[in-house]
Amino acid sequence: AMVRRQGAAEEWNTNMINWQARILPYMDQAPLFNKIDWNVEPGSGGTANTEARAYEIPAYRCPSDPGNRGKTGQSSFGPTNYVTSTANTGSYAAGGSTYQNNGRSVMFLNSKTQIKDIEDGTSNTMLSSECVVGHHYAGINATSGTVCTGTANQRLRGYSWFYAQSMWSWSYTTLIGPNSDLMECAQSTGGTALLGSRSKHVGGVHTLFAD
């Protein structure tokens, strides 16, 4: 699961806690995983989760990106360079907490996608890629799906490996190419986001496929 809509009855009680928190036991971070209180709503609150979300996890950072909490302005959240694909759509609602499957991505709200469901094959399906921590974007919806206007003065990109508050914190679209010169944009109240994959290392942006 990616995030859970607040107030929904769902066995995957994630409360907008990100996918990177869910895989912590597989990243040799079981003690940190066990600190998380999955019953707090929203998930960023509570004493245990306030402590957990602040951890810096080296495996969730790209060594080529010097971005840090100072760059995002979020001192109580450990940043991440890794985001998941929402394919060629940026539509979302309620700050991303009710983002629904568009039929073209693996990870989404309460996803239970299995390997057998990936009809194009796992080696042809993007799962995750990179973002630059604190990369500026405009706090406005994209128009015509692929055009951002306004001023790129928001800097929450990659601010938290823990909290999937909005699309800028956990996702990227394929509407624009890697390291695009186009302005990115997203609005917390819902609409259409335009968020690309980015990196600072030589050789372009790394992408993890579903295989």
C-alpha atoms as an extended CHARMM CRD file, in Angstrom:
* protein
*
       211  EXT
         1         1  ALA       CA              0.0000000000        0.0000000000        0.0000000000  PROA      1               0.0000000000
         2         2  MET       CA              1.0940000000        3.5490000000       -0.6550000000  PROA      2               0.0000000000
         3         3  VAL       CA             -1.2230000000        5.6270000000        1.4870000000  PROA      3               0.0000000000
         4         4  ARG       CA             -4.6170000000        5.1260000000        3.0970000000  PROA      4               0.0000000000
         5         5  ARG       CA             -7.4030000000        7.6750000000        2.9520000000  PROA      5               0.0000000000
         6         6  GLN       CA             -7.9640000000        9.0290000000        6.4400000000  PROA      6               0.0000000000
         7         7  GLY       CA            -11.0280000000        7.5460000000        8.1070000000  PROA      7               0.0000000000
         8         8  ALA       CA            -11.3230000000        4.6240000000        5.6840000000  PROA      8               0.0000000000
         9         9  ALA       CA            -11.8290000000        1.1020000000        6.9940000000  PROA      9               0.0000000000
        10        10  GLU       CA             -8.9070000000       -0.7940000000        5.5210000000  PROA      10              0.0000000000
        11        11  GLU       CA             -6.7860000000       -3.6670000000        6.7780000000  PROA      11              0.0000000000
        12        12  TRP       CA             -3.6230000000       -1.9450000000        5.5440000000  PROA      12              0.0000000000
        13        13  ASN       CA             -3.7950000000        0.7320000000        8.2010000000  PROA      13              0.0000000000
        14        14  THR       CA             -1.1040000000        3.0000000000        6.7710000000  PROA      14              0.0000000000
        15        15  ASN       CA             -2.5090000000        6.4650000000        7.5320000000  PROA      15              0.0000000000
        16        16  MET       CA             -0.5140000000        8.1440000000        4.7580000000  PROA      16              0.0000000000
        17        17  ILE       CA              2.7140000000        6.4540000000        5.8610000000  PROA      17              0.0000000000
        18        18  ASN       CA              4.9480000000        5.9600000000        2.8220000000  PROA      18              0.0000000000
        19        19  TRP       CA              5.9520000000        2.6970000000        1.1130000000  PROA      19              0.0000000000
        20        20  GLN       CA              9.5620000000        3.1810000000        2.2070000000  PROA      20              0.0000000000
        21        21  ALA       CA              8.4630000000        2.8330000000        5.8230000000  PROA      21              0.0000000000
        22        22  ARG       CA              6.6800000000       -0.4340000000        5.0170000000  PROA      22              0.0000000000
        23        23  ILE       CA              9.7840000000       -2.0990000000        3.5500000000  PROA      23              0.0000000000
        24        24  LEU       CA             12.0950000000       -1.1390000000        6.4330000000  PROA      24              0.0000000000
        25        25  PRO       CA             12.4990000000       -4.7700000000        7.6560000000  PROA      25              0.0000000000
        26        26  TYR       CA             13.9010000000       -5.6580000000        4.2080000000  PROA      26              0.0000000000
        27        27  MET       CA             16.3560000000       -2.7460000000        4.4540000000  PROA      27              0.0000000000
        28        28  ASP       CA             17.8880000000       -4.0860000000        7.6920000000  PROA      28              0.0000000000
        29        29  GLN       CA             15.8460000000       -1.5290000000        9.6440000000  PROA      29              0.0000000000
        30        30  ALA       CA             13.4850000000       -3.7990000000       11.6250000000  PROA      30              0.0000000000
        31        31  PRO       CA             14.0430000000       -1.9250000000       14.9320000000  PROA      31              0.0000000000
        32        32  LEU       CA             12.9650000000        1.3320000000       13.2780000000  PROA      32              0.0000000000
        33        33  PHE       CA              9.9550000000       -0.3880000000       11.6730000000  PROA      33              0.0000000000
        34        34  ASN       CA              8.9090000000       -1.6790000000       15.0910000000  PROA      34              0.0000000000
        35        35  LYS       CA              8.8880000000        1.8630000000       16.4860000000  PROA      35              0.0000000000
        36        36  ILE       CA              6.1290000000        2.9650000000       14.0860000000  PROA      36              0.0000000000
        37        37  ASP       CA              2.6020000000        3.2890000000       15.4730000000  PROA      37              0.0000000000
        38        38  TRP       CA              0.3300000000        2.3610000000       12.5470000000  PROA      38              0.0000000000
        39        39  ASN       CA             -2.7980000000        3.4240000000       14.4500000000  PROA      39              0.0000000000
        40        40  VAL       CA             -1.9490000000        7.1320000000       14.6530000000  PROA      40              0.0000000000
        41        41  GLU       CA             -3.9380000000        9.2850000000       12.2390000000  PROA      41              0.0000000000
        42        42  PRO       CA             -2.4580000000       11.0190000000       10.3860000000  PROA      42              0.0000000000
        43        43  GLY       CA              0.6480000000        8.8710000000       10.5070000000  PROA      43              0.0000000000
        44        44  SER       CA              3.0870000000       11.7380000000       11.0040000000  PROA      44              0.0000000000
        45        45  GLY       CA              1.7450000000       12.4030000000       14.5110000000  PROA      45              0.0000000000
        46        46  GLY       CA              2.2680000000       10.7290000000       17.8670000000  PROA      46              0.0000000000
        47        47  THR       CA              5.4280000000       10.4370000000       19.9340000000  PROA      47              0.0000000000
        48        48  ALA       CA              6.6770000000        7.1990000000       18.3430000000  PROA      48              0.0000000000
        49        49  ASN       CA              6.1600000000        8.3470000000       14.7580000000  PROA      49              0.0000000000
        50        50  THR       CA              7.5680000000       11.8120000000       15.3730000000  PROA      50              0.0000000000
        51        51  GLU       CA             10.7550000000       10.0870000000       16.4810000000  PROA      51              0.0000000000
        52        52  ALA       CA             10.7670000000        7.5140000000       13.6640000000  PROA      52              0.0000000000
        53        53  ARG       CA             10.1580000000        9.9920000000       10.8350000000  PROA      53              0.0000000000
        54        54  ALA       CA             13.2290000000       12.0230000000       11.8160000000  PROA      54              0.0000000000
        55        55  TYR       CA             15.7150000000        9.2000000000       11.1890000000  PROA      55              0.0000000000
        56        56  GLU       CA             18.2040000000        9.5780000000        8.3590000000  PROA      56              0.0000000000
        57        57  ILE       CA             18.4070000000        6.3170000000        6.4030000000  PROA      57              0.0000000000
        58        58  PRO       CA             21.5460000000        6.1830000000        4.2000000000  PROA      58              0.0000000000
        59        59  ALA       CA             19.9760000000        3.5990000000        1.8610000000  PROA      59              0.0000000000
        60        60  TYR       CA             17.2360000000        6.1090000000        1.0050000000  PROA      60              0.0000000000
        61        61  ARG       CA             19.7140000000        8.7850000000       -0.0750000000  PROA      61              0.0000000000
        62        62  CYS       CA             21.6890000000        9.1560000000       -3.2930000000  PROA      62              0.0000000000
        63        63  PRO       CA             25.3240000000       10.0680000000       -2.4610000000  PROA      63              0.0000000000
        64        64  SER       CA             25.4400000000       12.5320000000       -5.3730000000  PROA      64              0.0000000000
        65        65  ASP       CA             22.6550000000       14.7170000000       -3.9460000000  PROA      65              0.0000000000
        66        66  PRO       CA             23.7550000000       17.1350000000       -1.1820000000  PROA      66              0.0000000000
        67        67  GLY       CA             20.1420000000       18.1480000000       -0.4790000000  PROA      67              0.0000000000
        68        68  ASN       CA             19.1630000000       17.9850000000        3.1880000000  PROA      68              0.0000000000
        69        69  ARG       CA             16.5280000000       19.1290000000        5.6880000000  PROA      69              0.0000000000
        70        70  GLY       CA             17.7350000000       22.6820000000        5.2950000000  PROA      70              0.0000000000
        71        71  LYS       CA             16.9370000000       22.4720000000        1.5820000000  PROA      71              0.0000000000
        72        72  THR       CA             13.3700000000       21.2330000000        2.1980000000  PROA      72              0.0000000000
        73        73  GLY       CA             12.7090000000       23.3780000000        5.2660000000  PROA      73              0.0000000000
        74        74  GLN       CA             11.3940000000       20.3030000000        7.1210000000  PROA      74              0.0000000000
        75        75  SER       CA             13.7780000000       19.7970000000       10.0360000000  PROA      75              0.0000000000
        76        76  SER       CA             11.7460000000       17.0020000000       11.6690000000  PROA      76              0.0000000000
        77        77  PHE       CA             11.6350000000       14.6980000000        8.6070000000  PROA      77              0.0000000000
        78        78  GLY       CA             14.4360000000       12.5510000000        7.1980000000  PROA      78              0.0000000000
        79        79  PRO       CA             14.5830000000       13.1340000000        3.4020000000  PROA      79              0.0000000000
        80        80  THR       CA             14.6490000000       10.6040000000        0.5630000000  PROA      80              0.0000000000
        81        81  ASN       CA             15.7800000000       10.5310000000       -3.0600000000  PROA      81              0.0000000000
        82        82  TYR       CA             13.3880000000        7.7860000000       -4.1110000000  PROA      82              0.0000000000
        83        83  VAL       CA              9.8440000000        8.1400000000       -5.4190000000  PROA      83              0.0000000000
        84        84  THR       CA              7.4220000000        5.7590000000       -7.1150000000  PROA      84              0.0000000000
        85        85  SER       CA              5.8850000000        5.9490000000      -10.5710000000  PROA      85              0.0000000000
        86        86  THR       CA              2.2940000000        7.0170000000      -11.2040000000  PROA      86              0.0000000000
        87        87  ALA       CA              2.8270000000        6.4480000000      -14.9520000000  PROA      87              0.0000000000
        88        88  ASN       CA              1.4840000000        9.0280000000      -17.3980000000  PROA      88              0.0000000000
        89        89  THR       CA             -1.0440000000       10.6740000000      -15.1160000000  PROA      89              0.0000000000
        90        90  GLY       CA             -0.7600000000       13.2680000000      -12.4090000000  PROA      90              0.0000000000
        91        91  SER       CA             -4.3910000000       13.3460000000      -11.3050000000  PROA      91              0.0000000000
        92        92  TYR       CA             -4.9610000000       13.1830000000       -7.5670000000  PROA      92              0.0000000000
        93        93  ALA       CA             -7.2970000000       14.4790000000       -4.8660000000  PROA      93              0.0000000000
        94        94  ALA       CA             -7.1890000000       15.6800000000       -1.2490000000  PROA      94              0.0000000000
        95        95  GLY       CA             -3.4560000000       16.2020000000       -1.1470000000  PROA      95              0.0000000000
        96        96  GLY       CA             -2.7720000000       12.7420000000       -2.5280000000  PROA      96              0.0000000000
        97        97  SER       CA             -4.4940000000       10.8980000000        0.3230000000  PROA      97              0.0000000000
        98        98  THR       CA             -7.2730000000        9.6370000000       -1.9740000000  PROA      98              0.0000000000
        99        99  TYR       CA             -5.1250000000        9.0010000000       -5.0340000000  PROA      99              0.0000000000
       100       100  GLN       CA             -6.7300000000        6.1640000000       -6.9750000000  PROA      100             0.0000000000
       101       101  ASN       CA             -5.2650000000        3.6190000000       -9.3760000000  PROA      101             0.0000000000
       102       102  ASN       CA             -5.2530000000        4.7700000000      -12.9750000000  PROA      102             0.0000000000
       103       103  GLY       CA             -4.5920000000        1.2710000000      -14.3110000000  PROA      103             0.0000000000
       104       104  ARG       CA             -1.0790000000        2.1740000000      -15.4330000000  PROA      104             0.0000000000
       105       105  SER       CA              0.9950000000        2.0690000000      -12.2380000000  PROA      105             0.0000000000
       106       106  VAL       CA              1.8890000000       -0.5650000000       -9.6550000000  PROA      106             0.0000000000
       107       107  MET       CA              1.8450000000        1.4940000000       -6.4570000000  PROA      107             0.0000000000
       108       108  PHE       CA             -1.1160000000        3.6470000000       -5.4620000000  PROA      108             0.0000000000
       109       109  LEU       CA             -3.7100000000        4.0650000000       -2.7100000000  PROA      109             0.0000000000
       110       110  ASN       CA             -4.1310000000        0.6870000000       -0.9520000000  PROA      110             0.0000000000
       111       111  SER       CA             -2.3990000000       -1.1160000000       -3.8100000000  PROA      111             0.0000000000
       112       112  LYS       CA             -2.5300000000       -4.8890000000       -3.7590000000  PROA      112             0.0000000000
       113       113  THR       CA             -0.9510000000       -5.3010000000       -7.1920000000  PROA      113             0.0000000000
       114       114  GLN       CA              0.6150000000       -8.7210000000       -7.7160000000  PROA      114             0.0000000000
       115       115  ILE       CA              3.1830000000       -9.7970000000      -10.2930000000  PROA      115             0.0000000000
       116       116  LYS       CA              0.4710000000      -11.5900000000      -12.2850000000  PROA      116             0.0000000000
       117       117  ASP       CA             -1.3740000000       -8.2640000000      -12.6100000000  PROA      117             0.0000000000
       118       118  ILE       CA              1.5050000000       -6.5880000000      -14.4930000000  PROA      118             0.0000000000
       119       119  GLU       CA              0.4170000000       -7.4050000000      -18.0330000000  PROA      119             0.0000000000
       120       120  ASP       CA              3.3040000000       -5.6340000000      -19.7770000000  PROA      120             0.0000000000
       121       121  GLY       CA              5.8230000000       -7.7260000000      -17.8330000000  PROA      121             0.0000000000
       122       122  THR       CA              7.8420000000       -6.7290000000      -14.7960000000  PROA      122             0.0000000000
       123       123  SER       CA             10.9700000000       -5.9470000000      -16.8470000000  PROA      123             0.0000000000
       124       124  ASN       CA              8.9530000000       -3.3920000000      -18.8600000000  PROA      124             0.0000000000
       125       125  THR       CA              7.2210000000       -1.6960000000      -15.9200000000  PROA      125             0.0000000000
       126       126  MET       CA              8.7690000000        1.1290000000      -13.9060000000  PROA      126             0.0000000000
       127       127  LEU       CA              8.3530000000        0.9450000000      -10.1620000000  PROA      127             0.0000000000
       128       128  SER       CA             10.5730000000        3.6330000000       -8.6660000000  PROA      128             0.0000000000
       129       129  SER       CA             13.0500000000        6.3280000000       -9.6370000000  PROA      129             0.0000000000
       130       130  GLU       CA             14.8730000000        9.3270000000       -8.1730000000  PROA      130             0.0000000000
       131       131  CYS       CA             14.1360000000       12.9020000000       -7.2230000000  PROA      131             0.0000000000
       132       132  VAL       CA             16.3990000000       15.7340000000       -6.1020000000  PROA      132             0.0000000000
       133       133  VAL       CA             15.7620000000       16.6580000000       -2.4770000000  PROA      133             0.0000000000
       134       134  GLY       CA             14.3290000000       20.1620000000       -2.2290000000  PROA      134             0.0000000000
       135       135  HSD       CA             13.9610000000       20.6170000000       -6.0040000000  PROA      135             0.0000000000
       136       136  HSD       CA             11.7190000000       23.6320000000       -6.5120000000  PROA      136             0.0000000000
       137       137  TYR       CA              8.2570000000       23.3280000000       -8.0340000000  PROA      137             0.0000000000
       138       138  ALA       CA              5.2310000000       25.6020000000       -8.3480000000  PROA      138             0.0000000000
       139       139  GLY       CA              2.3780000000       25.1570000000       -5.8750000000  PROA      139             0.0000000000
       140       140  ILE       CA             -0.2710000000       25.1130000000       -8.5850000000  PROA      140             0.0000000000
       141       141  ASN       CA             -2.0530000000       22.5420000000      -10.7500000000  PROA      141             0.0000000000
       142       142  ALA       CA             -0.7410000000       21.7140000000      -14.1970000000  PROA      142             0.0000000000
       143       143  THR       CA             -2.9070000000       22.9450000000      -17.0580000000  PROA      143             0.0000000000
       144       144  SER       CA             -3.6260000000       20.7780000000      -20.1040000000  PROA      144             0.0000000000
       145       145  GLY       CA             -1.9390000000       18.0160000000      -18.1090000000  PROA      145             0.0000000000
       146       146  THR       CA              1.6230000000       19.0090000000      -19.0060000000  PROA      146             0.0000000000
       147       147  VAL       CA              1.9960000000       22.7740000000      -18.4850000000  PROA      147             0.0000000000
       148       148  CYS       CA              3.0250000000       24.4510000000      -15.2180000000  PROA      148             0.0000000000
       149       149  THR       CA              2.7900000000       28.1870000000      -14.6630000000  PROA      149             0.0000000000
       150       150  GLY       CA              3.4900000000       30.4470000000      -11.7070000000  PROA      150             0.0000000000
       151       151  THR       CA              6.6630000000       30.5770000000       -9.6390000000  PROA      151             0.0000000000
       152       152  ALA       CA              8.6740000000       27.5240000000       -8.6080000000  PROA      152             0.0000000000
       153       153  ASN       CA              9.0240000000       28.4550000000       -4.9400000000  PROA      153             0.0000000000
       154       154  GLN       CA              7.9620000000       25.2270000000       -3.2000000000  PROA      154             0.0000000000
       155       155  ARG       CA             10.7180000000       22.9050000000       -1.9750000000  PROA      155             0.0000000000
       156       156  LEU       CA              9.1010000000       19.8350000000       -0.4070000000  PROA      156             0.0000000000
       157       157  ARG       CA             10.3100000000       17.4000000000       -3.0810000000  PROA      157             0.0000000000
       158       158  GLY       CA             11.7590000000       14.3440000000       -1.3430000000  PROA      158             0.0000000000
       159       159  TYR       CA             11.3240000000       15.8320000000        2.1240000000  PROA      159             0.0000000000
       160       160  SER       CA             10.2580000000       12.5720000000        3.8080000000  PROA      160             0.0000000000
       161       161  TRP       CA             10.7830000000        8.8300000000        3.3630000000  PROA      161             0.0000000000
       162       162  PHE       CA              8.1020000000        8.3630000000        6.0280000000  PROA      162             0.0000000000
       163       163  TYR       CA              5.1000000000       10.5370000000        5.2080000000  PROA      163             0.0000000000
       164       164  ALA       CA              3.1590000000       10.3100000000        1.9290000000  PROA      164             0.0000000000
       165       165  GLN       CA              1.2240000000       13.5200000000        2.4710000000  PROA      165             0.0000000000
       166       166  SER       CA              1.0200000000       14.5920000000       -1.1680000000  PROA      166             0.0000000000
       167       167  MET       CA              2.2400000000       13.4610000000       -4.5640000000  PROA      167             0.0000000000
       168       168  TRP       CA              5.3890000000       15.5860000000       -4.3550000000  PROA      168             0.0000000000
       169       169  SER       CA              6.5670000000       13.5240000000       -1.3880000000  PROA      169             0.0000000000
       170       170  TRP       CA              6.1950000000       10.0360000000       -2.8990000000  PROA      170             0.0000000000
       171       171  SER       CA              5.7100000000       10.0120000000       -6.6660000000  PROA      171             0.0000000000
       172       172  TYR       CA              6.8050000000       11.0070000000      -10.1500000000  PROA      172             0.0000000000
       173       173  THR       CA              5.0240000000       10.9230000000      -13.4920000000  PROA      173             0.0000000000
       174       174  THR       CA              6.2540000000       10.0170000000      -16.9670000000  PROA      174             0.0000000000
       175       175  LEU       CA              4.5400000000       13.0680000000      -18.4600000000  PROA      175             0.0000000000
       176       176  ILE       CA              7.9750000000       14.7090000000      -18.6440000000  PROA      176             0.0000000000
       177       177  GLY       CA             11.3430000000       13.0720000000      -19.1970000000  PROA      177             0.0000000000
       178       178  PRO       CA             14.1570000000       12.5590000000      -16.6760000000  PROA      178             0.0000000000
       179       179  ASN       CA             16.0320000000       15.7370000000      -15.6660000000  PROA      179             0.0000000000
       180       180  SER       CA             13.6180000000       17.7920000000      -17.7570000000  PROA      180             0.0000000000
       181       181  ASP       CA             14.0950000000       21.5590000000      -18.1130000000  PROA      181             0.0000000000
       182       182  LEU       CA             10.3320000000       22.0070000000      -17.7220000000  PROA      182             0.0000000000
       183       183  MET       CA              8.9550000000       23.4930000000      -14.5180000000  PROA      183             0.0000000000
       184       184  GLU       CA              7.2650000000       21.0470000000      -12.1540000000  PROA      184             0.0000000000
       185       185  CYS       CA              4.0970000000       21.7640000000      -10.1930000000  PROA      185             0.0000000000
       186       186  ALA       CA              1.6550000000       20.2520000000       -7.7040000000  PROA      186             0.0000000000
       187       187  GLN       CA             -1.0360000000       21.6170000000       -5.4000000000  PROA      187             0.0000000000
       188       188  SER       CA             -1.8360000000       20.0910000000       -2.0070000000  PROA      188             0.0000000000
       189       189  THR       CA             -5.6190000000       20.3400000000       -2.4260000000  PROA      189             0.0000000000
       190       190  GLY       CA             -5.7690000000       18.0700000000       -5.4610000000  PROA      190             0.0000000000
       191       191  GLY       CA             -5.8520000000       18.4020000000       -9.2200000000  PROA      191             0.0000000000
       192       192  THR       CA             -3.1220000000       17.5100000000      -11.6990000000  PROA      192             0.0000000000
       193       193  ALA       CA              0.5500000000       17.3090000000      -10.7450000000  PROA      193             0.0000000000
       194       194  LEU       CA              3.5520000000       17.3960000000      -13.0660000000  PROA      194             0.0000000000
       195       195  LEU       CA              6.4980000000       15.8480000000      -11.2310000000  PROA      195             0.0000000000
       196       196  GLY       CA              9.4810000000       14.3190000000      -13.0070000000  PROA      196             0.0000000000
       197       197  SER       CA             12.3550000000       12.0410000000      -12.0420000000  PROA      197             0.0000000000
       198       198  ARG       CA             15.6990000000       13.7430000000      -11.3980000000  PROA      198             0.0000000000
       199       199  SER       CA             19.2320000000       13.0780000000      -10.1830000000  PROA      199             0.0000000000
       200       200  LYS       CA             22.5980000000       14.8010000000       -9.8780000000  PROA      200             0.0000000000
       201       201  HSD       CA             24.9020000000       11.8880000000      -10.6640000000  PROA      201             0.0000000000
       202       202  VAL       CA             26.7230000000       11.1600000000      -13.9110000000  PROA      202             0.0000000000
       203       203  GLY       CA             24.8890000000        8.8930000000      -16.3290000000  PROA      203             0.0000000000
       204       204  GLY       CA             21.3340000000       10.1250000000      -15.9100000000  PROA      204             0.0000000000
       205       205  VAL       CA             18.5000000000        9.0580000000      -13.6510000000  PROA      205             0.0000000000
       206       206  HSD       CA             18.3650000000        5.5440000000      -12.2020000000  PROA      206             0.0000000000
       207       207  THR       CA             15.0770000000        3.6520000000      -12.4820000000  PROA      207             0.0000000000
       208       208  LEU       CA             13.9890000000        0.4930000000      -10.6760000000  PROA      208             0.0000000000
       209       209  PHE       CA             11.7940000000       -1.8610000000      -12.6880000000  PROA      209             0.0000000000
       210       210  ALA       CA              9.2850000000       -4.2640000000      -11.1770000000  PROA      210             0.0000000000
       211       211  ASP       CA             11.4680000000       -7.3190000000      -11.8180000000  PROA      211             0.0000000000
